Each structure stands twice: as C-alpha cells, then as structure tokens.
Coordinates of C-alpha atoms in Angstrom, one line a residue:
M908 CA 76.0 105.6 65.4
G909 CA 78.0 104.2 68.4
A910 CA 77.0 102.6 71.6
E911 CA 75.4 104.6 74.4
V912 CA 78.0 105.9 76.9
D913 CA 76.2 104.1 79.8
S914 CA 75.7 100.8 78.1
K915 CA 76.1 97.9 80.5
D916 CA 77.5 94.4 80.1
N917 CA 76.0 91.2 81.7
N918 CA 77.3 92.3 85.2
S919 CA 76.0 95.8 84.8
R920 CA 79.5 97.2 84.3
T921 CA 79.8 100.3 82.1
A922 CA 82.6 101.4 79.8
L923 CA 83.6 103.9 82.6
M924 CA 83.9 101.0 85.1
W925 CA 86.0 99.0 82.6
S926 CA 88.3 102.0 81.8
V927 CA 88.8 102.4 85.6
Q928 CA 89.5 98.7 86.0
K929 CA 92.2 98.9 83.4
N930 CA 93.6 102.2 84.9
N931 CA 93.0 104.0 81.7
L932 CA 92.8 107.6 82.9
L933 CA 92.5 109.1 79.4
C934 CA 89.6 106.8 78.5
A935 CA 87.9 107.6 81.8
K936 CA 88.3 111.3 81.2
I937 CA 86.8 111.0 77.7
L938 CA 83.8 109.0 79.0
V939 CA 83.2 111.6 81.7
D940 CA 83.5 114.4 79.1
F941 CA 80.7 112.5 77.2
N942 CA 78.5 112.5 80.3
A943 CA 79.0 109.0 81.5
S944 CA 77.0 108.5 84.7
L945 CA 79.5 108.5 87.6
D946 CA 77.4 106.7 90.1
L947 CA 75.9 103.7 88.3
Q948 CA 76.4 100.5 90.2
D949 CA 77.2 97.0 88.9
T950 CA 75.6 93.7 90.1
D951 CA 77.9 93.9 93.2
G952 CA 76.8 97.4 93.9
D953 CA 80.2 98.8 92.9
S954 CA 80.4 102.2 91.2
A955 CA 83.4 103.3 89.1
L956 CA 84.7 105.1 92.2
H957 CA 84.5 101.8 94.2
V958 CA 86.5 100.1 91.4
A959 CA 89.1 102.8 91.4
C960 CA 89.5 102.7 95.2
G961 CA 89.8 98.9 95.2
Q962 CA 92.4 99.0 92.5
G963 CA 94.4 101.8 94.0
H964 CA 94.1 104.2 91.1
A965 CA 94.5 107.5 92.9
A966 CA 94.5 109.7 89.7
I967 CA 91.2 108.2 88.6
V968 CA 89.8 108.6 92.1
R969 CA 90.7 112.3 91.9
L970 CA 89.1 112.7 88.5
L971 CA 85.9 111.0 89.6
L972 CA 85.6 113.0 92.8
D973 CA 86.4 116.3 91.0
C974 CA 83.6 115.5 88.6
G975 CA 81.1 114.8 91.3
A976 CA 81.1 111.0 92.0
S977 CA 79.4 110.2 95.2
L978 CA 81.4 109.2 98.3
V979 CA 78.3 108.0 100.2
L980 CA 77.4 105.1 98.0
C981 CA 78.0 101.7 99.5
N982 CA 78.2 98.4 97.6
K983 CA 76.2 95.3 98.4
R984 CA 78.8 94.3 101.1
G985 CA 78.1 97.6 102.8
N986 CA 81.5 99.1 102.0
G987 CA 82.1 102.7 101.1
C988 CA 85.0 104.1 99.1
L989 CA 87.3 104.9 102.0
E990 CA 86.7 101.4 103.5
I991 CA 87.4 99.8 100.1
A992 CA 90.7 101.8 99.8
A993 CA 91.7 100.8 103.3
K994 CA 91.0 97.1 102.7
A995 CA 93.0 97.3 99.5
G996 CA 95.9 98.9 101.4
S997 CA 95.9 101.9 99.1
S998 CA 97.1 104.8 101.3
D999 CA 97.4 107.1 98.2
V1000 CA 93.7 106.6 97.5
A1001 CA 92.7 107.0 101.1
M1002 CA 94.6 110.3 101.3
T1003 CA 93.0 111.5 98.0
I1004 CA 89.6 110.8 99.5
V1005 CA 90.4 112.5 102.8
K1006 CA 91.9 115.6 101.1
H1007 CA 88.8 115.8 98.9
K1008 CA 86.5 115.6 101.8
R1009 CA 88.4 118.4 103.6
L1010 CA 88.3 120.6 100.5
V1011 CA 84.5 120.1 100.2
S1012 CA 83.8 120.7 103.9
T1013 CA 86.0 123.8 103.8
F1014 CA 84.2 125.1 100.8
M1015 CA 80.8 124.4 102.3
T1016 CA 81.8 126.2 105.5
V1017 CA 83.2 129.3 103.6
S1018 CA 80.2 129.5 101.3
S1019 CA 77.6 129.2 104.1

C-alpha cells in the first residue's frame, strides 16, 4: 500500500505542491486524477495554485483552475494568486487567471 495522496512533509507541503514546484505537469495531473486536495495550504499558507503562480507555471495554473482550485485563498502574507503572479512578473500566469475568471463569470451569467 502506498502513501496517502495528501500526505504532508514537515512544512505541510503535499506531493501536488512538490510536483507544481518542479513544474511536473504530468505528475500534477496524475495526483489530481487521484483526488489530491487542490486547496490544502502549507505552513506559509500557500496552496498548489499559489506555488504555480509564483513559479510562473501557466500550464499547471490552467490545470488547477480547470479542476476547481480556489482563486480566493490568500496565503499568510495576504497575497492571492493574481497578486503572486504579478509580483513574480509572470504575465502568462496573470492572463491565464484573468481568462479563467472571465470564462467563469460568463458561464455564471449565462446559466443564471
């Protein structure tokens, strides 16, 4: 029997967070397929999405958002995902977030 998909290390980082840190899209996808929790936060309050935004990994940001990761979580410094992407200078990630928010708000307007 293997480890639990949401097992944490000493800094409360999960395998999903580590795969995001290493920009391993395939590993992140497998973990998500095995129901890894998307919104767990480490000791700094960072989720996998925060990590992806800070590292500039747009493809992983898209994966996490498409799978339902929260855009409203803030870390212990009070930073949300868009702010983290902006501070990291990642325009690709910022645009991915903005496009996702537009799609969600358009869908919500149409389905109401």
